[in-house]
PDB file of C-alpha atoms in Angstrom:
ATOM      1  CA  MET A   1     -29.429  -5.391 -30.403  1.00 38.00           C
ATOM      2  CA  SER A   2     -31.196  -2.192 -29.387  1.00 41.00           C
ATOM      3  CA  GLU A   3     -29.117   0.981 -29.563  1.00 47.00           C
ATOM      4  CA  GLU A   4     -29.337   2.441 -26.069  1.00 49.00           C
ATOM      5  CA  LYS A   5     -27.715   5.735 -25.201  1.00 50.00           C
ATOM      6  CA  PRO A   6     -24.577   4.798 -23.229  1.00 54.00           C
ATOM      7  CA  GLN A   7     -24.263   6.023 -19.668  1.00 74.00           C
ATOM      8  CA  SER A   8     -21.796   8.787 -18.863  1.00 85.00           C
ATOM      9  CA  PRO A   9     -18.377   7.730 -17.569  1.00 94.00           C
ATOM     10  CA  LYS A  10     -18.459   6.385 -14.001  1.00 96.00           C
ATOM     11  CA  ILE A  11     -15.695   7.376 -11.594  1.00 96.00           C
ATOM     12  CA  GLU A  12     -14.101   4.269 -10.083  1.00 97.00           C
ATOM     13  CA  ASN A  13     -11.221   5.943  -8.239  1.00 98.00           C
ATOM     14  CA  ILE A  14      -9.735   9.392  -7.716  1.00 97.00           C
ATOM     15  CA  VAL A  15      -6.126   9.736  -6.599  1.00 98.00           C
ATOM     16  CA  ALA A  16      -4.904  13.027  -5.140  1.00 98.00           C
ATOM     17  CA  SER A  17      -1.576  13.956  -3.647  1.00 98.00           C
ATOM     18  CA  GLY A  18       0.146  16.892  -2.065  1.00 97.00           C
ATOM     19  CA  SER A  19       1.369  18.371   1.186  1.00 97.00           C
ATOM     20  CA  ILE A  20      -0.677  18.892   4.351  1.00 97.00           C
ATOM     21  CA  ALA A  21       2.135  19.679   6.816  1.00 96.00           C
ATOM     22  CA  ASP A  22       5.860  20.457   7.006  1.00 96.00           C
ATOM     23  CA  SER A  23       6.502  17.146   8.742  1.00 96.00           C
ATOM     24  CA  ILE A  24       4.544  14.351  10.400  1.00 96.00           C
ATOM     25  CA  ASP A  25       5.727  12.065  13.206  1.00 96.00           C
ATOM     26  CA  LEU A  26       4.512   8.725  11.845  1.00 96.00           C
ATOM     27  CA  GLU A  27       5.243   6.829  15.075  1.00 95.00           C
ATOM     28  CA  MET A  28       3.095   9.303  17.020  1.00 95.00           C
ATOM     29  CA  ILE A  29       0.096   9.257  14.680  1.00 96.00           C
ATOM     30  CA  SER A  30       0.149   5.462  14.324  1.00 95.00           C
ATOM     31  CA  ALA A  31       0.145   5.147  18.137  1.00 95.00           C
ATOM     32  CA  LYS A  32      -2.700   7.685  18.565  1.00 95.00           C
ATOM     33  CA  LEU A  33      -4.928   6.610  15.661  1.00 94.00           C
ATOM     34  CA  GLU A  34      -6.433   3.115  15.690  1.00 90.00           C
ATOM     35  CA  ASN A  35      -7.150   3.185  11.939  1.00 94.00           C
ATOM     36  CA  CYS A  36      -3.526   4.029  11.101  1.00 95.00           C
ATOM     37  CA  ASP A  37      -0.998   1.297  10.271  1.00 95.00           C
ATOM     38  CA  LEU A  38       2.762   1.787  10.220  1.00 95.00           C
ATOM     39  CA  ASN A  39       5.212  -0.914   9.160  1.00 93.00           C
ATOM     40  CA  THR A  40       8.433   0.804   8.066  1.00 89.00           C
ATOM     41  CA  LYS A  41       9.988  -2.535   7.061  1.00 92.00           C
ATOM     42  CA  ARG A  42       7.373  -2.899   4.328  1.00 94.00           C
ATOM     43  CA  PHE A  43       6.536   0.712   3.425  1.00 94.00           C
ATOM     44  CA  PRO A  44       8.099   4.106   4.288  1.00 94.00           C
ATOM     45  CA  GLY A  45       4.771   5.704   5.207  1.00 95.00           C
ATOM     46  CA  ALA A  46       1.708   5.129   7.339  1.00 97.00           C
ATOM     47  CA  VAL A  47      -1.622   3.975   5.929  1.00 97.00           C
ATOM     48  CA  LEU A  48      -4.642   5.782   7.365  1.00 97.00           C
ATOM     49  CA  ARG A  49      -8.040   4.323   6.529  1.00 97.00           C
ATOM     50  CA  ILE A  50     -11.128   6.523   6.631  1.00 96.00           C
ATOM     51  CA  GLN A  51     -14.477   4.722   6.613  1.00 95.00           C
ATOM     52  CA  ASN A  52     -16.904   7.389   5.371  1.00 94.00           C
ATOM     53  CA  PRO A  53     -16.097   8.175   2.639  1.00 95.00           C
ATOM     54  CA  LYS A  54     -14.142   4.943   2.190  1.00 96.00           C
ATOM     55  CA  ILE A  55     -10.643   6.129   1.309  1.00 97.00           C
ATOM     56  CA  ALA A  56      -7.063   5.244   2.151  1.00 97.00           C
ATOM     57  CA  VAL A  57      -4.403   7.855   2.802  1.00 97.00           C
ATOM     58  CA  LEU A  58      -0.695   7.194   2.514  1.00 97.00           C
ATOM     59  CA  VAL A  59       0.968   9.553   5.002  1.00 97.00           C
ATOM     60  CA  PHE A  60       4.687  10.310   4.795  1.00 97.00           C
ATOM     61  CA  SER A  61       7.010  11.903   7.354  1.00 96.00           C
ATOM     62  CA  SER A  62       7.698  14.735   4.869  1.00 97.00           C
ATOM     63  CA  GLY A  63       4.109  15.939   5.371  1.00 97.00           C
ATOM     64  CA  LYS A  64       3.053  14.672   1.960  1.00 97.00           C
ATOM     65  CA  VAL A  65      -0.008  12.482   1.466  1.00 98.00           C
ATOM     66  CA  VAL A  66      -1.574  10.375  -1.272  1.00 98.00           C
ATOM     67  CA  ILE A  67      -5.342   9.989  -1.037  1.00 98.00           C
ATOM     68  CA  THR A  68      -6.943   7.133  -2.955  1.00 98.00           C
ATOM     69  CA  GLY A  69     -10.308   5.443  -3.209  1.00 97.00           C
ATOM     70  CA  ALA A  70     -12.643   8.436  -3.554  1.00 97.00           C
ATOM     71  CA  ARG A  71     -15.442   7.801  -6.051  1.00 96.00           C
ATOM     72  CA  SER A  72     -16.514  11.421  -6.484  1.00 96.00           C
ATOM     73  CA  PRO A  73     -14.964  14.886  -6.174  1.00 95.00           C
ATOM     74  CA  GLU A  74     -17.283  15.516  -3.197  1.00 96.00           C
ATOM     75  CA  ALA A  75     -16.040  12.359  -1.436  1.00 97.00           C
ATOM     76  CA  LEU A  76     -12.460  13.509  -2.007  1.00 97.00           C
ATOM     77  CA  VAL A  77     -13.181  16.917  -0.434  1.00 95.00           C
ATOM     78  CA  ARG A  78     -14.962  15.281   2.547  1.00 96.00           C
ATOM     79  CA  GLY A  79     -12.137  12.785   2.963  1.00 96.00           C
ATOM     80  CA  GLN A  80      -9.517  15.517   2.886  1.00 96.00           C
ATOM     81  CA  ALA A  81     -11.414  17.513   5.528  1.00 95.00           C
ATOM     82  CA  ILE A  82     -11.641  14.408   7.756  1.00 96.00           C
ATOM     83  CA  LEU A  83      -7.927  13.754   7.190  1.00 96.00           C
ATOM     84  CA  ILE A  84      -6.948  17.293   8.273  1.00 96.00           C
ATOM     85  CA  GLN A  85      -9.245  17.156  11.320  1.00 95.00           C
ATOM     86  CA  THR A  86      -7.885  13.726  12.310  1.00 96.00           C
ATOM     87  CA  MET A  87      -4.284  14.894  11.931  1.00 96.00           C
ATOM     88  CA  LYS A  88      -4.913  18.030  13.997  1.00 95.00           C
ATOM     89  CA  GLU A  89      -6.577  15.943  16.736  1.00 94.00           C
ATOM     90  CA  ALA A  90      -3.493  13.671  16.734  1.00 94.00           C
ATOM     91  CA  GLY A  91      -1.243  16.712  17.290  1.00 95.00           C
ATOM     92  CA  VAL A  92       0.016  17.355  13.746  1.00 95.00           C
ATOM     93  CA  ILE A  93       0.443  21.014  12.818  1.00 95.00           C
ATOM     94  CA  CYS A  94      -1.214  21.182   9.389  1.00 94.00           C
ATOM     95  CA  HIS A  95      -0.916  23.903   6.747  1.00 93.00           C
ATOM     96  CA  ASP A  96      -3.728  26.475   6.814  1.00 90.00           C
ATOM     97  CA  THR A  97      -4.453  25.640   3.180  1.00 90.00           C
ATOM     98  CA  PRO A  98      -3.263  22.121   2.333  1.00 89.00           C
ATOM     99  CA  ASP A  99      -1.829  21.781  -1.169  1.00 93.00           C
ATOM    100  CA  VAL A 100      -3.551  18.599  -2.377  1.00 95.00           C
ATOM    101  CA  ALA A 101      -4.629  18.127  -5.997  1.00 96.00           C
ATOM    102  CA  VAL A 102      -6.074  15.350  -8.144  1.00 97.00           C
ATOM    103  CA  THR A 103      -3.321  13.462  -9.962  1.00 97.00           C
ATOM    104  CA  ASN A 104      -5.389  10.743 -11.636  1.00 97.00           C
ATOM    105  CA  MET A 105      -8.970   9.682 -12.243  1.00 97.00           C
ATOM    106  CA  VAL A 106      -9.950   6.174 -13.257  1.00 97.00           C
ATOM    107  CA  CYS A 107     -13.341   5.886 -14.942  1.00 97.00           C
ATOM    108  CA  SER A 108     -15.316   3.118 -16.582  1.00 97.00           C
ATOM    109  CA  TYR A 109     -17.603   3.498 -19.569  1.00 96.00           C
ATOM    110  CA  ASP A 110     -19.817   1.134 -21.529  1.00 95.00           C
ATOM    111  CA  LEU A 111     -20.054   1.947 -25.217  1.00 92.00           C
ATOM    112  CA  GLY A 112     -23.124  -0.271 -25.447  1.00 91.00           C
ATOM    113  CA  LYS A 113     -21.859  -2.172 -28.485  1.00 91.00           C
ATOM    114  CA  TYR A 114     -19.205  -4.670 -29.497  1.00 93.00           C
ATOM    115  CA  ILE A 115     -15.763  -3.345 -30.550  1.00 93.00           C
ATOM    116  CA  ASN A 116     -13.775  -5.245 -33.188  1.00 93.00           C
ATOM    117  CA  LEU A 117     -10.312  -4.711 -31.687  1.00 94.00           C
ATOM    118  CA  ASN A 118      -8.491  -6.264 -34.667  1.00 92.00           C
ATOM    119  CA  LYS A 119     -10.195  -3.786 -36.978  1.00 91.00           C
ATOM    120  CA  VAL A 120      -9.241  -0.923 -34.654  1.00 90.00           C
ATOM    121  CA  VAL A 121      -5.578  -2.009 -34.807  1.00 90.00           C
ATOM    122  CA  ILE A 122      -5.621  -2.237 -38.617  1.00 88.00           C
ATOM    123  CA  THR A 123      -7.369   1.113 -39.076  1.00 85.00           C
ATOM    124  CA  LEU A 124      -5.617   3.373 -36.572  1.00 78.00           C
ATOM    125  CA  ASN A 125      -2.188   4.841 -35.969  1.00 69.00           C
ATOM    126  CA  LEU A 126      -0.096   2.054 -34.424  1.00 74.00           C
ATOM    127  CA  GLU A 127       2.071   4.535 -32.470  1.00 80.00           C
ATOM    128  CA  ASN A 128      -0.795   5.084 -30.020  1.00 88.00           C
ATOM    129  CA  ILE A 129      -1.864   1.430 -29.700  1.00 93.00           C
ATOM    130  CA  GLU A 130      -0.669  -1.579 -27.736  1.00 94.00           C
ATOM    131  CA  TYR A 131      -2.559  -4.786 -28.451  1.00 94.00           C
ATOM    132  CA  GLU A 132      -1.279  -8.225 -27.585  1.00 94.00           C
ATOM    133  CA  PRO A 133      -4.372 -10.407 -27.089  1.00 94.00           C
ATOM    134  CA  GLU A 134      -2.227 -13.365 -25.991  1.00 95.00           C
ATOM    135  CA  GLN A 135      -0.996 -11.273 -23.038  1.00 95.00           C
ATOM    136  CA  PHE A 136      -4.002  -9.062 -22.214  1.00 95.00           C
ATOM    137  CA  PRO A 137      -7.528  -9.056 -23.697  1.00 95.00           C
ATOM    138  CA  GLY A 138      -7.769  -5.274 -23.977  1.00 96.00           C
ATOM    139  CA  LEU A 139      -6.395  -2.783 -26.442  1.00 96.00           C
ATOM    140  CA  VAL A 140      -4.408   0.078 -24.888  1.00 96.00           C
ATOM    141  CA  TYR A 141      -4.982   3.353 -26.729  1.00 94.00           C
ATOM    142  CA  ARG A 142      -3.040   6.465 -25.746  1.00 94.00           C
ATOM    143  CA  ILE A 143      -4.908   9.675 -26.529  1.00 93.00           C
ATOM    144  CA  SER A 144      -2.641  12.717 -26.774  1.00 91.00           C
ATOM    145  CA  ASP A 145      -5.222  15.471 -26.209  1.00 90.00           C
ATOM    146  CA  PRO A 146      -6.528  15.134 -23.566  1.00 91.00           C
ATOM    147  CA  LYS A 147      -3.658  13.022 -22.259  1.00 94.00           C
ATOM    148  CA  ILE A 148      -5.688   9.917 -21.397  1.00 95.00           C
ATOM    149  CA  VAL A 149      -5.003   6.189 -21.620  1.00 97.00           C
ATOM    150  CA  ALA A 150      -7.993   4.072 -22.604  1.00 96.00           C
ATOM    151  CA  LEU A 151      -8.315   0.316 -22.282  1.00 97.00           C
ATOM    152  CA  LEU A 152     -10.813  -0.907 -24.868  1.00 96.00           C
ATOM    153  CA  PHE A 153     -12.397  -4.340 -24.562  1.00 97.00           C
ATOM    154  CA  SER A 154     -14.302  -6.178 -27.273  1.00 96.00           C
ATOM    155  CA  SER A 155     -17.406  -6.201 -25.025  1.00 96.00           C
ATOM    156  CA  GLY A 156     -17.649  -2.420 -25.482  1.00 94.00           C
ATOM    157  CA  LYS A 157     -16.406  -1.675 -21.985  1.00 96.00           C
ATOM    158  CA  ILE A 158     -13.728   1.013 -21.701  1.00 97.00           C
ATOM    159  CA  ILE A 159     -11.494   2.021 -18.785  1.00 97.00           C
ATOM    160  CA  LEU A 160     -10.074   5.556 -18.946  1.00 97.00           C
ATOM    161  CA  THR A 161      -7.225   6.754 -16.774  1.00 97.00           C
ATOM    162  CA  GLY A 162      -4.929   9.756 -16.575  1.00 96.00           C
ATOM    163  CA  GLY A 163      -7.486  12.552 -16.422  1.00 95.00           C
ATOM    164  CA  LYS A 164      -7.285  15.135 -13.687  1.00 95.00           C
ATOM    165  CA  ILE A 165     -10.796  16.524 -14.187  1.00 94.00           C
ATOM    166  CA  MET A 166     -14.010  14.909 -15.410  1.00 94.00           C
ATOM    167  CA  GLU A 167     -13.952  17.125 -18.517  1.00 94.00           C
ATOM    168  CA  ASP A 168     -10.724  15.369 -19.638  1.00 94.00           C
ATOM    169  CA  ILE A 169     -12.423  11.978 -19.307  1.00 95.00           C
ATOM    170  CA  GLU A 170     -15.538  13.166 -21.165  1.00 94.00           C
ATOM    171  CA  ARG A 171     -13.396  14.606 -23.983  1.00 95.00           C
ATOM    172  CA  GLY A 172     -11.538  11.281 -24.166  1.00 94.00           C
ATOM    173  CA  VAL A 173     -14.833   9.373 -24.424  1.00 94.00           C
ATOM    174  CA  ALA A 174     -16.093  11.740 -27.155  1.00 93.00           C
ATOM    175  CA  PHE A 175     -12.840  11.242 -29.087  1.00 92.00           C
ATOM    176  CA  LEU A 176     -13.084   7.444 -28.784  1.00 92.00           C
ATOM    177  CA  GLU A 177     -16.739   7.378 -29.832  1.00 92.00           C
ATOM    178  CA  GLN A 178     -15.981   9.491 -32.904  1.00 90.00           C
ATOM    179  CA  MET A 179     -12.942   7.389 -33.772  1.00 87.00           C
ATOM    180  CA  LEU A 180     -14.859   4.107 -33.378  1.00 89.00           C
ATOM    181  CA  ASP A 181     -17.843   5.396 -35.398  1.00 87.00           C
ATOM    182  CA  ASN A 182     -15.441   6.030 -38.310  1.00 81.00           C
ATOM    183  CA  ILE A 183     -14.227   2.412 -38.318  1.00 79.00           C
TER     184      ILE A 183
END
């Protein structure tokens, strides 16, 4: 097997949350916006879908929102700007500076080589590891600094979650690579 330099981590999803207004009339916005669904029997908020960038926004009557689906920081910023513009056009009085911040990033990474998960379990601190191959084929490794959770698969693929900035994810990958090189 040729040793290729692995790619950098790829963002799969960015989740951000915060407040854009003091309150939002969900009935009004769901009636005015065709891409906004409201079913209070199933969920206490409205779901607003934005096509470009492709994101979903959970909108609550408290004025809080959860934005999900962005695949880059730029897409998140564009999506937030479209959200604010759409809300203003629907008659919502938005904050001058919305308080929305990234709460979680999910990234994928390919180490480019096989990982012996049983050897990882035997070698490392068991406090940070969950591995039950009968239940789930991946090993869950909790990194304390940066506070990241990594799912390691024997194929060499890794899913990293919990970072708020890309630097956290990159530090987590560097830590994992160093740790796995020592095994």
